[in-house]
Amino acid sequence: DIWIVEKSGGLAHRLSSPRGEELYARFSPDGSKIAFSGNYDDNNDVYVINSLGGYPERLTYHPGDDRVIDWHPDGQRILFSSARESGIQRLNQFFLYTPGKPIPEKLPIPYGVTGALSPDGKILAYTPSESEMSTWKRYRGGNAGEIWLFNLETLYAENITENDAVDGYPMWHSNTLYFLSNRGPENRQNIWAYDLTNKTMKQVTFFNQYDIHTPSSGPSDIVFNAGSQLYILNMETEQVQEVKIEVVTDLSSLKP
């Protein structure tokens, strides 16, 4: 289910409680809506719900699974990935949902799983494949994730990582691209930063007991989980703080 909580932590509130599963929740740029992949009818489709709660609106209806990736900076369109047209179930492609248009726009990129649009919406940082969710600890091989920059106007593509490590989950912040990688000495998934001007990289977090998973960025912070905890990384100070959450529920789902 989808829960929300203050960035400082505290009491969490549940927004959704249907039988289906919700995944990949993303706040809209103004914070008023949440896009997510919902499995309500035996299939993952793109939905959007008001941040204060309400009835979820279904946006896609294809039988292929649709994975919410990011909002377009315009706050109206939603980027998602799907294998609906790739011909190979494990290889996704990118689509852009536009309100009022029943058929999403397919982006001119061969394959892609995770990604993020630049603040001006002209460049997509993305990974053609994903192995972060696989049981391949410290994998080094041909399916290791690489981060590419794709210019949606000129159609120019550039691989900015070119490493045998697993790189993924790119996140924009001004002229810096944050991403997840296990290239460091810890052999753990940590957050790294790529300076788009100087084309230099540096390690930002240094977790050595647990891998970081599913990071997501906002205007000033990155939220991620490591082990069973949630953390926030301030992108200005690059300091990490744990978000301590309290969950109160009537446990009605446990009633026989």
Coordinates of N, CA and C in Angstrom, one line a residue:
D1 N 0.8 -1.2 0.0 CA 0.0 0.0 0.0 C 0.9 1.3 0.0
I2 N 0.3 2.4 -0.3 CA 1.0 3.7 -0.3 C 0.8 4.4 1.0
W3 N 1.9 4.7 1.6 CA 1.8 5.5 2.9 C 2.6 6.8 2.7
I4 N 2.2 7.8 3.4 CA 3.0 9.1 3.4 C 3.4 9.5 4.8
V5 N 4.5 10.2 4.9 CA 5.0 10.6 6.2 C 5.8 11.9 6.0
E6 N 5.9 12.7 7.0 CA 6.8 13.9 6.9 C 8.2 13.5 6.7
K7 N 9.0 14.3 6.0 CA 10.4 14.0 5.7 C 11.2 13.8 7.0
S8 N 10.7 14.5 8.1 CA 11.4 14.4 9.4 C 11.1 13.1 10.1
G9 N 10.1 12.4 9.6 CA 9.7 11.2 10.2 C 8.4 11.4 11.0
G10 N 8.1 10.4 11.9 CA 6.9 10.5 12.7 C 5.8 9.6 12.3
L11 N 4.6 10.0 12.5 CA 3.4 9.1 12.2 C 3.1 9.0 10.7
A12 N 3.1 7.8 10.2 CA 2.7 7.6 8.8 C 1.2 7.4 8.6
H13 N 0.8 7.8 7.4 CA -0.7 7.7 7.1 C -0.8 6.9 5.8
R14 N -1.7 6.0 5.8 CA -1.9 5.1 4.6 C -2.9 5.8 3.7
L15 N -2.6 5.8 2.4 CA -3.5 6.4 1.4 C -4.3 5.4 0.6
S16 N -3.8 4.1 0.6 CA -4.4 3.1 -0.2 C -4.5 1.8 0.6
S17 N -5.7 1.1 0.4 CA -5.8 -0.1 1.1 C -6.6 -1.2 0.3
P18 N -6.5 -1.2 -1.0 CA -7.2 -2.2 -1.8 C -6.4 -3.5 -1.7
R19 N -7.0 -4.6 -2.3 CA -6.3 -5.9 -2.3 C -5.0 -5.8 -3.2
G20 N -5.1 -5.1 -4.2 CA -4.0 -5.0 -5.2 C -2.7 -4.4 -4.6
E21 N -1.6 -4.6 -5.2 CA -0.3 -4.1 -4.8 C 0.0 -2.8 -5.5
E22 N 0.6 -1.8 -4.8 CA 1.1 -0.6 -5.4 C 2.6 -0.5 -5.3
L23 N 3.2 0.0 -6.4 CA 4.6 0.0 -6.5 C 5.1 1.3 -7.2
Y24 N 6.3 1.7 -6.9 CA 7.0 2.8 -7.6 C 6.3 4.1 -7.5
A25 N 5.8 4.5 -6.3 CA 5.1 5.7 -6.1 C 6.0 6.9 -6.3
R26 N 5.5 7.9 -7.0 CA 6.3 9.1 -7.3 C 5.5 10.4 -7.2
F27 N 5.9 11.3 -6.3 CA 5.2 12.6 -6.2 C 5.4 13.4 -7.5
S28 N 4.3 14.2 -7.8 CA 4.4 15.1 -8.9 C 5.3 16.3 -8.5
P29 N 5.8 17.1 -9.5 CA 6.7 18.2 -9.1 C 6.1 19.1 -8.1
D30 N 4.8 19.4 -8.1 CA 4.3 20.3 -7.1 C 3.8 19.6 -5.8
G31 N 3.9 18.2 -5.8 CA 3.6 17.5 -4.6 C 2.1 17.2 -4.4
S32 N 1.3 17.6 -5.4 CA -0.2 17.5 -5.2 C -0.7 16.1 -5.6
K33 N 0.1 15.3 -6.4 CA -0.4 14.0 -6.8 C 0.7 13.0 -6.7
I34 N 0.3 11.7 -6.7 CA 1.2 10.6 -6.6 C 0.9 9.7 -7.8
A35 N 1.9 9.4 -8.6 CA 1.7 8.4 -9.7 C 2.3 7.1 -9.2
F36 N 1.7 6.0 -9.6 CA 2.2 4.7 -9.1 C 1.8 3.6 -10.1
S37 N 2.4 2.5 -10.0 CA 2.0 1.3 -10.7 C 1.1 0.5 -9.7
G38 N -0.2 0.2 -10.1 CA -1.1 -0.5 -9.3 C -1.6 -1.8 -10.0
N39 N -1.6 -2.8 -9.2 CA -2.1 -4.1 -9.7 C -3.4 -4.4 -9.1
Y40 N -4.4 -3.9 -9.7 CA -5.8 -4.0 -9.2 C -6.6 -5.0 -10.0
D41 N -6.2 -5.3 -11.3 CA -7.0 -6.2 -12.1 C -6.0 -7.2 -12.8
D42 N -5.1 -7.8 -11.9 CA -4.2 -8.8 -12.4 C -3.2 -8.3 -13.4
N43 N -2.9 -7.0 -13.3 CA -1.9 -6.4 -14.2 C -1.5 -5.0 -13.7
N44 N -0.2 -4.7 -13.8 CA 0.4 -3.4 -13.4 C 0.1 -2.4 -14.4
D45 N -0.7 -1.4 -14.0 CA -1.0 -0.2 -14.9 C -0.6 1.1 -14.1
V46 N -0.6 2.2 -14.8 CA -0.2 3.5 -14.3 C -1.5 4.1 -13.7
Y47 N -1.4 4.5 -12.4 CA -2.5 5.2 -11.7 C -2.0 6.5 -11.1
V48 N -2.9 7.4 -10.8 CA -2.5 8.6 -10.1 C -3.6 8.9 -9.0
I49 N -3.1 9.4 -7.9 CA -4.0 9.6 -6.8 C -3.6 11.0 -6.1
N50 N -4.6 11.6 -5.5 CA -4.3 12.9 -4.9 C -3.4 12.6 -3.6
S51 N -2.5 13.5 -3.4 CA -1.6 13.3 -2.2 C -2.3 13.2 -0.9
L52 N -3.5 13.8 -0.8 CA -4.2 13.8 0.4 C -5.2 12.6 0.5
G53 N -5.2 11.7 -0.6 CA -6.0 10.6 -0.6 C -7.1 10.7 -1.6
G54 N -7.9 9.7 -1.8 CA -9.0 9.8 -2.7 C -9.1 8.5 -3.6
Y55 N -9.8 8.7 -4.7 CA -10.0 7.5 -5.6 C -8.9 7.5 -6.6
P56 N -8.2 6.4 -6.8 CA -7.1 6.4 -7.8 C -7.7 6.4 -9.3
E57 N -7.0 7.2 -10.1 CA -7.4 7.3 -11.5 C -6.5 6.4 -12.4
R58 N -7.1 5.5 -13.1 CA -6.3 4.7 -14.0 C -5.9 5.4 -15.3
L59 N -4.7 5.3 -15.7 CA -4.2 6.0 -16.9 C -3.8 5.1 -18.0
T60 N -3.4 3.9 -17.8 CA -3.0 3.0 -18.9 C -3.9 1.7 -18.8
Y61 N -4.1 1.1 -20.0 CA -5.0 -0.1 -20.0 C -4.4 -1.2 -20.8
H62 N -3.1 -1.2 -21.1 CA -2.5 -2.3 -21.9 C -2.3 -3.5 -21.0
P63 N -2.4 -4.7 -21.6 CA -2.1 -5.9 -20.8 C -0.7 -6.1 -20.4
G64 N 0.3 -5.3 -21.0 CA 1.7 -5.4 -20.5 C 1.8 -4.6 -19.2
D65 N 2.8 -5.1 -18.4 CA 3.0 -4.4 -17.1 C 3.7 -3.0 -17.4
D66 N 3.1 -2.0 -16.7 CA 3.6 -0.6 -16.8 C 4.3 -0.2 -15.5
R67 N 5.5 0.2 -15.6 CA 6.3 0.6 -14.4 C 6.5 2.2 -14.4
V68 N 5.9 2.8 -13.4 CA 6.1 4.3 -13.3 C 7.6 4.6 -13.0
I69 N 8.1 5.5 -13.8 CA 9.5 5.9 -13.7 C 9.6 7.3 -13.1
D70 N 8.9 8.3 -13.7 CA 9.2 9.7 -13.3 C 8.0 10.5 -13.8
W71 N 7.8 11.7 -13.2 CA 7.0 12.7 -13.8 C 7.8 13.6 -14.8
H72 N 7.2 14.0 -15.8 CA 7.8 15.0 -16.7 C 7.9 16.3 -15.9
P73 N 9.0 17.1 -16.1 CA 9.1 18.4 -15.4 C 7.8 19.3 -15.5
D74 N 7.0 19.1 -16.6 CA 5.9 20.0 -16.8 C 4.7 19.6 -15.8
G75 N 4.9 18.5 -15.0 CA 3.9 18.2 -14.0 C 2.6 17.6 -14.5
Q76 N 2.6 17.3 -15.8 CA 1.4 16.8 -16.4 C 1.6 15.4 -17.0
R77 N 2.7 15.2 -17.7 CA 3.0 13.9 -18.3 C 3.7 13.0 -17.4
I78 N 3.6 11.7 -17.6 CA 4.2 10.7 -16.7 C 5.1 9.7 -17.6
L79 N 6.3 9.5 -17.2 CA 7.2 8.6 -17.9 C 7.1 7.2 -17.3
F80 N 6.9 6.2 -18.1 CA 6.9 4.8 -17.6 C 7.6 3.9 -18.5
S81 N 7.9 2.7 -18.0 CA 8.6 1.7 -18.9 C 7.7 0.5 -19.0
S82 N 7.8 -0.2 -20.1 CA 6.9 -1.3 -20.3 C 7.5 -2.2 -21.4
A83 N 7.2 -3.5 -21.3 CA 7.6 -4.4 -22.4 C 6.5 -4.7 -23.4
R84 N 5.5 -3.8 -23.4 CA 4.3 -4.0 -24.2 C 4.6 -4.1 -25.7
E85 N 5.7 -3.5 -26.2 CA 6.0 -3.5 -27.6 C 7.4 -4.0 -27.9
S86 N 8.1 -4.5 -26.9 CA 9.5 -4.8 -27.1 C 9.6 -6.2 -27.8
G87 N 8.6 -7.1 -27.6 CA 8.7 -8.4 -28.1 C 9.5 -9.4 -27.2
I88 N 10.1 -8.9 -26.1 CA 10.8 -9.7 -25.2 C 10.4 -9.2 -23.8
Q89 N 9.8 -10.1 -23.0 CA 9.2 -9.6 -21.8 C 10.1 -9.0 -20.8
R90 N 11.4 -9.4 -20.8 CA 12.3 -8.9 -19.8 C 13.0 -7.6 -20.3
L91 N 12.7 -7.1 -21.5 CA 13.3 -5.9 -22.0 C 12.2 -4.8 -22.1
N92 N 12.3 -3.7 -21.3 CA 11.3 -2.7 -21.3 C 11.7 -1.6 -22.3
Q93 N 10.7 -0.7 -22.6 CA 10.9 0.5 -23.4 C 10.2 1.6 -22.7
F94 N 10.6 2.9 -23.1 CA 10.0 4.0 -22.4 C 8.8 4.6 -23.2
F95 N 7.8 5.0 -22.4 CA 6.6 5.6 -22.9 C 6.3 6.9 -22.1
L96 N 5.6 7.8 -22.7 CA 5.2 9.0 -22.0 C 3.7 9.2 -22.1
Y97 N 3.1 9.2 -21.0 CA 1.6 9.4 -20.9 C 1.3 10.8 -20.9
T98 N 0.4 11.3 -21.8 CA -0.1 12.7 -21.8 C -1.6 12.7 -21.5
P99 N -2.0 13.5 -20.6 CA -3.5 13.6 -20.3 C -4.3 13.9 -21.5
G100 N -5.4 13.2 -21.7 CA -6.2 13.5 -22.9 C -5.9 12.6 -24.1
K101 N -4.7 12.0 -24.1 CA -4.3 11.1 -25.2 C -4.4 9.7 -24.8
P102 N -5.3 8.9 -25.4 CA -5.5 7.5 -25.0 C -4.3 6.6 -25.2
I103 N -3.4 6.9 -26.2 CA -2.3 6.0 -26.5 C -1.0 6.8 -26.1
P104 N -0.2 6.2 -25.2 CA 1.0 6.9 -24.8 C 2.0 7.0 -25.9
E105 N 2.9 8.0 -25.8 CA 3.9 8.2 -26.8 C 5.1 7.3 -26.5
K106 N 5.6 6.6 -27.5 CA 6.8 5.7 -27.3 C 8.0 6.6 -27.6
L107 N 9.0 6.6 -26.7 CA 10.2 7.4 -26.9 C 11.1 6.6 -27.8
P108 N 12.0 7.3 -28.6 CA 12.8 6.7 -29.6 C 14.1 6.1 -29.0
I109 N 13.9 5.2 -28.0 CA 15.1 4.6 -27.3 C 14.8 3.1 -27.4
P110 N 15.8 2.3 -27.9 CA 15.6 0.9 -28.1 C 15.1 0.2 -26.8
Y111 N 15.8 0.3 -25.7 CA 15.4 -0.4 -24.5 C 15.7 0.5 -23.3
G112 N 14.9 0.4 -22.2 CA 15.2 1.1 -21.0 C 14.3 0.7 -19.9
V113 N 14.9 0.7 -18.7 CA 14.1 0.3 -17.5 C 13.9 1.4 -16.5
T114 N 15.0 2.0 -16.0 CA 14.8 3.1 -15.1 C 15.4 4.4 -15.7
G115 N 15.0 5.5 -15.2 CA 15.5 6.7 -15.8 C 15.0 8.0 -15.1
A116 N 15.4 9.1 -15.6 CA 14.9 10.4 -15.1 C 15.1 11.5 -16.1
L117 N 14.2 12.4 -16.2 CA 14.3 13.5 -17.2 C 15.0 14.7 -16.6
S118 N 15.8 15.3 -17.4 CA 16.5 16.5 -17.0 C 15.5 17.6 -16.6
P119 N 15.8 18.6 -15.8 CA 14.9 19.7 -15.4 C 14.2 20.4 -16.6
D120 N 14.9 20.5 -17.8 CA 14.2 21.1 -18.9 C 13.5 20.1 -19.8
G121 N 13.5 18.8 -19.4 CA 12.8 17.8 -20.1 C 13.4 17.3 -21.5
K122 N 14.6 17.8 -21.8 CA 15.2 17.5 -23.1 C 16.1 16.3 -23.1
I123 N 16.6 15.9 -21.9 CA 17.6 14.8 -21.8 C 17.1 13.8 -20.9
L124 N 17.1 12.5 -21.3 CA 16.7 11.4 -20.4 C 18.0 10.6 -20.0
A125 N 18.2 10.6 -18.7 CA 19.3 9.7 -18.2 C 18.6 8.4 -17.9
Y126 N 19.1 7.3 -18.4 CA 18.4 6.0 -18.3 C 19.4 4.8 -18.3
T127 N 18.8 3.7 -17.9 CA 19.6 2.4 -17.9 C 18.8 1.5 -18.9
P128 N 19.6 0.9 -19.9 CA 18.9 0.0 -20.8 C 18.5 -1.3 -20.2
S129 N 19.2 -1.8 -19.1 CA 18.8 -3.0 -18.4 C 18.9 -2.8 -16.9
E130 N 18.4 -3.8 -16.2 CA 18.4 -3.6 -14.7 C 18.7 -4.9 -14.1
S131 N 19.6 -4.9 -13.1 CA 19.9 -6.1 -12.3 C 19.9 -5.8 -10.8
E132 N 19.5 -4.6 -10.4 CA 19.5 -4.3 -9.0 C 18.5 -5.1 -8.2
M133 N 17.4 -5.5 -8.9 CA 16.3 -6.3 -8.2 C 16.6 -7.8 -8.3
S134 N 17.6 -8.2 -9.0 CA 18.0 -9.6 -9.1 C 18.8 -10.1 -7.9
T135 N 18.9 -11.4 -7.7 CA 19.7 -11.9 -6.6 C 21.1 -12.1 -7.1
W136 N 21.7 -11.1 -7.6 CA 23.1 -11.2 -8.2 C 24.0 -10.2 -7.4
K137 N 24.4 -10.6 -6.2 CA 25.2 -9.8 -5.4 C 26.6 -9.5 -6.1
R138 N 27.0 -8.3 -6.2 CA 28.3 -7.9 -6.7 C 28.5 -8.5 -8.1
Y139 N 27.4 -8.5 -8.9 CA 27.5 -9.0 -10.3 C 28.4 -8.1 -11.1
R140 N 29.2 -8.8 -11.9 CA 30.0 -8.1 -12.9 C 29.9 -8.9 -14.2
G141 N 29.2 -8.4 -15.2 CA 28.9 -9.1 -16.4 C 28.2 -8.2 -17.4
G142 N 27.8 -8.9 -18.5 CA 27.3 -8.2 -19.6 C 25.9 -7.5 -19.4
N143 N 25.2 -7.9 -18.3 CA 23.9 -7.4 -18.0 C 24.0 -6.3 -16.9
A144 N 25.2 -5.9 -16.5 CA 25.4 -4.9 -15.5 C 24.8 -3.6 -16.1
G145 N 24.1 -2.9 -15.2 CA 23.4 -1.6 -15.7 C 24.5 -0.6 -16.0
E146 N 24.2 0.2 -17.1 CA 25.0 1.3 -17.5 C 24.0 2.5 -17.6
I147 N 24.5 3.7 -17.3 CA 23.7 4.9 -17.4 C 24.1 5.7 -18.7
W148 N 23.0 5.9 -19.5 CA 23.2 6.6 -20.7 C 22.4 8.0 -20.6
L149 N 22.9 9.0 -21.4 CA 22.2 10.2 -21.6 C 21.7 10.2 -23.0
F150 N 20.4 10.5 -23.1 CA 19.8 10.5 -24.5 C 19.1 11.8 -24.7
N151 N 19.6 12.5 -25.7 CA 19.0 13.8 -26.0 C 17.7 13.6 -26.9
L152 N 16.6 14.0 -26.4 CA 15.3 13.7 -27.0 C 15.1 14.6 -28.3
E153 N 15.9 15.7 -28.4 CA 15.8 16.5 -29.6 C 16.8 16.1 -30.7
T154 N 18.0 15.9 -30.3 CA 19.0 15.5 -31.3 C 19.2 14.0 -31.5
L155 N 18.6 13.2 -30.6 CA 18.7 11.8 -30.6 C 20.1 11.3 -30.4
Y156 N 21.0 12.1 -29.8 CA 22.3 11.7 -29.5 C 22.4 11.0 -28.1
A157 N 23.1 9.8 -28.1 CA 23.2 9.0 -26.9 C 24.6 8.9 -26.4
E158 N 24.9 8.9 -25.1 CA 26.2 8.8 -24.6 C 26.2 8.0 -23.3
N159 N 27.1 7.0 -23.3 CA 27.3 6.2 -22.1 C 28.2 6.9 -21.1
I160 N 27.7 7.3 -19.9 CA 28.6 8.1 -19.0 C 29.2 7.3 -17.9
T161 N 28.9 6.0 -17.8 CA 29.5 5.2 -16.7 C 30.5 4.2 -17.3
E162 N 30.2 3.4 -18.2 CA 31.2 2.5 -18.9 C 32.0 1.8 -17.8
N163 N 31.4 1.0 -17.0 CA 32.0 0.3 -15.9 C 31.4 -1.1 -15.7
D164 N 32.2 -2.0 -15.2 CA 31.7 -3.4 -15.1 C 30.8 -3.5 -13.9
A165 N 30.7 -2.4 -13.1 CA 29.8 -2.5 -11.9 C 28.3 -2.3 -12.3
V166 N 27.4 -2.5 -11.4 CA 26.0 -2.3 -11.6 C 25.7 -0.8 -11.3
D167 N 25.3 0.0 -12.3 CA 24.9 1.4 -12.1 C 23.4 1.5 -12.5
G168 N 22.7 2.4 -11.8 CA 21.3 2.5 -12.1 C 20.7 3.7 -11.3
Y169 N 19.4 3.8 -11.5 CA 18.6 4.8 -10.8 C 19.2 6.2 -10.9
P170 N 19.3 6.8 -12.1 CA 19.8 8.2 -12.2 C 18.8 9.2 -11.7
M171 N 19.4 10.2 -11.0 CA 18.5 11.3 -10.5 C 19.2 12.6 -10.7
W172 N 18.4 13.6 -11.3 CA 19.0 14.9 -11.6 C 18.9 15.9 -10.4
H173 N 19.9 16.7 -10.3 CA 19.9 17.8 -9.4 C 20.8 18.9 -9.9
S174 N 20.2 19.9 -10.5 CA 21.0 21.0 -11.2 C 21.9 20.4 -12.2
N175 N 23.2 20.6 -12.1 CA 24.2 20.1 -13.0 C 24.9 18.8 -12.6
T176 N 24.2 18.1 -11.6 CA 24.8 16.9 -11.1 C 23.8 15.7 -11.3
L177 N 24.3 14.6 -11.6 CA 23.5 13.4 -11.8 C 23.9 12.4 -10.7
Y178 N 23.0 12.2 -9.8 CA 23.2 11.2 -8.8 C 22.7 9.8 -9.3
F179 N 23.4 8.8 -8.8 CA 23.0 7.4 -9.3 C 23.5 6.4 -8.3
L180 N 23.0 5.2 -8.5 CA 23.3 4.1 -7.6 C 24.4 3.2 -8.3
S181 N 25.4 2.8 -7.5 CA 26.5 2.0 -8.1 C 27.1 1.2 -7.0
N182 N 27.6 0.0 -7.3 CA 28.4 -0.8 -6.4 C 29.9 -0.9 -6.8
R183 N 30.3 0.2 -7.4 CA 31.7 0.2 -7.9 C 32.7 0.6 -6.8
G184 N 32.3 1.0 -5.6 CA 33.2 1.4 -4.6 C 33.9 0.2 -3.9
P185 N 34.8 0.5 -3.0 CA 35.5 -0.5 -2.2 C 34.7 -1.3 -1.3
E186 N 33.5 -0.8 -1.0 CA 32.6 -1.6 -0.1 C 31.9 -2.7 -0.8
N187 N 31.9 -2.7 -2.1 CA 31.2 -3.7 -2.9 C 29.7 -3.7 -2.6
R188 N 29.2 -2.5 -2.2 CA 27.8 -2.3 -1.9 C 27.2 -1.3 -2.8
Q189 N 25.9 -1.3 -3.0 CA 25.2 -0.3 -3.7 C 25.2 1.0 -2.9
N190 N 25.9 2.0 -3.4 CA 25.9 3.3 -2.7 C 25.5 4.4 -3.7
I191 N 25.3 5.6 -3.2 CA 25.0 6.7 -4.1 C 26.2 7.4 -4.5
W192 N 26.4 7.7 -5.8 CA 27.5 8.4 -6.4 C 26.9 9.6 -7.1
A193 N 27.8 10.6 -7.4 CA 27.5 11.8 -8.1 C 28.3 12.0 -9.3
Y194 N 27.7 12.4 -10.4 CA 28.4 12.6 -11.7 C 28.3 14.1 -12.0
D195 N 29.4 14.8 -12.1 CA 29.3 16.3 -12.5 C 29.3 16.4 -14.0
L196 N 28.1 16.9 -14.5 CA 27.9 16.9 -16.0 C 28.9 17.9 -16.7
T197 N 29.4 18.9 -15.9 CA 30.3 19.9 -16.5 C 31.7 19.3 -16.6
N198 N 32.2 18.8 -15.5 CA 33.6 18.3 -15.4 C 33.7 16.9 -15.8
K199 N 32.6 16.2 -15.9 CA 32.5 14.7 -16.2 C 33.4 13.9 -15.2
T200 N 33.2 14.3 -14.0 CA 33.9 13.6 -12.9 C 32.9 12.9 -12.0
M201 N 33.3 11.9 -11.3 CA 32.5 11.1 -10.4 C 33.0 11.1 -9.0
K202 N 32.2 11.0 -8.0 CA 32.6 10.9 -6.6 C 31.6 10.1 -5.8
Q203 N 32.0 9.4 -4.8 CA 31.1 8.6 -4.0 C 30.5 9.5 -2.9
V204 N 29.2 9.3 -2.7 CA 28.5 10.2 -1.8 C 28.2 9.5 -0.5
T205 N 27.7 8.3 -0.5 CA 27.4 7.5 0.7 C 28.3 6.3 0.7
F206 N 28.5 5.8 2.0 CA 29.5 4.8 2.2 C 29.0 3.6 3.1
F207 N 27.8 3.2 2.7 CA 27.2 2.0 3.5 C 28.0 0.8 3.2
N208 N 28.4 0.0 4.2 CA 29.2 -1.2 4.0 C 28.5 -2.4 4.5
Q209 N 27.4 -2.3 5.2 CA 26.7 -3.5 5.7 C 25.5 -3.9 4.9
Y210 N 24.8 -2.9 4.3 CA 23.6 -3.1 3.5 C 23.8 -2.3 2.2
D211 N 23.2 -2.9 1.1 CA 23.0 -2.2 -0.1 C 21.9 -1.1 0.0
I212 N 22.1 0.0 -0.7 CA 21.0 0.9 -0.9 C 20.1 0.5 -2.0
H213 N 18.8 0.6 -1.8 CA 17.9 0.2 -2.8 C 16.9 1.3 -3.1
T214 N 16.3 1.3 -4.3 CA 15.2 2.2 -4.8 C 15.3 3.6 -4.4
P215 N 16.4 4.3 -4.7 CA 16.4 5.8 -4.3 C 15.5 6.6 -5.2
S216 N 15.0 7.7 -4.7 CA 14.1 8.6 -5.4 C 14.4 10.0 -5.0
S217 N 14.5 10.9 -5.9 CA 14.9 12.3 -5.6 C 13.7 13.3 -5.7
G218 N 13.8 14.3 -4.9 CA 12.9 15.4 -4.9 C 13.7 16.7 -5.2
P219 N 13.1 17.9 -4.9 CA 13.8 19.1 -5.2 C 15.2 19.3 -4.5
S220 N 15.3 18.7 -3.3 CA 16.5 18.9 -2.5 C 17.0 17.7 -1.8
D221 N 16.3 16.6 -1.9 CA 16.7 15.4 -1.1 C 16.5 14.1 -2.0
I222 N 17.3 13.1 -1.5 CA 17.1 11.8 -2.1 C 16.6 10.9 -0.9
V223 N 15.6 10.1 -1.1 CA 15.1 9.1 -0.1 C 15.5 7.7 -0.6
F224 N 16.0 6.9 0.3 CA 16.3 5.5 -0.1 C 16.2 4.6 1.1
N225 N 16.3 3.3 0.9 CA 16.3 2.4 2.0 C 17.5 1.6 2.0
A226 N 18.0 1.2 3.2 CA 19.2 0.4 3.4 C 18.9 -0.5 4.6
G227 N 18.9 -1.8 4.3 CA 18.4 -2.7 5.4 C 16.9 -2.5 5.6
S228 N 16.5 -2.3 6.8 CA 15.1 -2.1 7.1 C 14.8 -0.6 7.4
Q229 N 15.8 0.3 7.2 CA 15.6 1.7 7.5 C 15.4 2.5 6.2
L230 N 14.7 3.7 6.4 CA 14.7 4.7 5.4 C 15.6 5.8 5.7
Y231 N 16.2 6.4 4.7 CA 17.1 7.5 4.9 C 16.9 8.7 3.9
I232 N 17.3 9.9 4.3 CA 17.2 11.0 3.4 C 18.6 11.6 3.3
L233 N 19.0 11.8 2.0 CA 20.3 12.4 1.7 C 20.0 13.9 1.2
N234 N 20.5 14.8 1.9 CA 20.4 16.2 1.5 C 21.4 16.5 0.4
M235 N 21.0 16.9 -0.8 CA 21.9 17.0 -1.9 C 22.7 18.2 -1.9
E236 N 22.4 19.2 -1.0 CA 23.3 20.4 -0.9 C 24.4 20.1 0.1
T237 N 24.1 19.4 1.2 CA 25.2 19.1 2.2 C 25.7 17.7 2.0
E238 N 25.0 16.9 1.3 CA 25.3 15.5 1.1 C 25.5 14.7 2.4
Q239 N 24.7 15.2 3.4 CA 24.6 14.5 4.7 C 23.4 13.6 4.7
V240 N 23.5 12.4 5.4 CA 22.5 11.4 5.4 C 21.9 11.4 6.8
Q241 N 20.5 11.3 6.9 CA 19.8 11.2 8.1 C 18.8 10.1 8.1
E242 N 18.6 9.3 9.1 CA 17.6 8.3 9.1 C 16.2 8.9 9.4
V243 N 15.2 8.4 8.7 CA 13.8 8.8 8.8 C 13.1 7.8 9.7
K244 N 12.8 8.1 10.9 CA 12.2 7.2 11.9 C 10.7 7.3 11.8
I245 N 10.1 6.2 11.4 CA 8.6 6.2 11.1 C 7.9 5.4 12.1
E246 N 6.7 5.9 12.5 CA 5.8 5.2 13.4 C 4.6 4.8 12.6
V247 N 4.2 3.6 12.6 CA 3.1 3.1 11.9 C 2.0 2.6 12.9
V248 N 0.8 3.1 12.8 CA -0.3 2.7 13.7 C -1.4 2.1 12.8
T249 N -1.8 0.9 13.1 CA -2.8 0.3 12.3 C -3.7 -0.6 13.2
D250 N -4.9 -0.8 12.7 CA -5.9 -1.6 13.5 C -5.7 -3.1 13.2
L251 N -4.7 -3.4 12.3 CA -4.4 -4.8 11.9 C -5.7 -5.6 11.5
S252 N -6.6 -4.9 10.8 CA -7.8 -5.5 10.4 C -7.6 -6.6 9.4
S253 N -6.4 -6.5 8.7 CA -6.1 -7.5 7.7 C -5.8 -8.9 8.3
L254 N -5.5 -8.9 9.6 CA -5.2 -10.1 10.3 C -6.4 -10.8 10.9
K255 N -7.5 -10.1 10.8 CA -8.8 -10.7 11.4 C -9.2 -11.9 10.5
P256 N -9.5 -13.1 11.1 CA -9.9 -14.2 10.3 C -11.2 -14.0 9.7

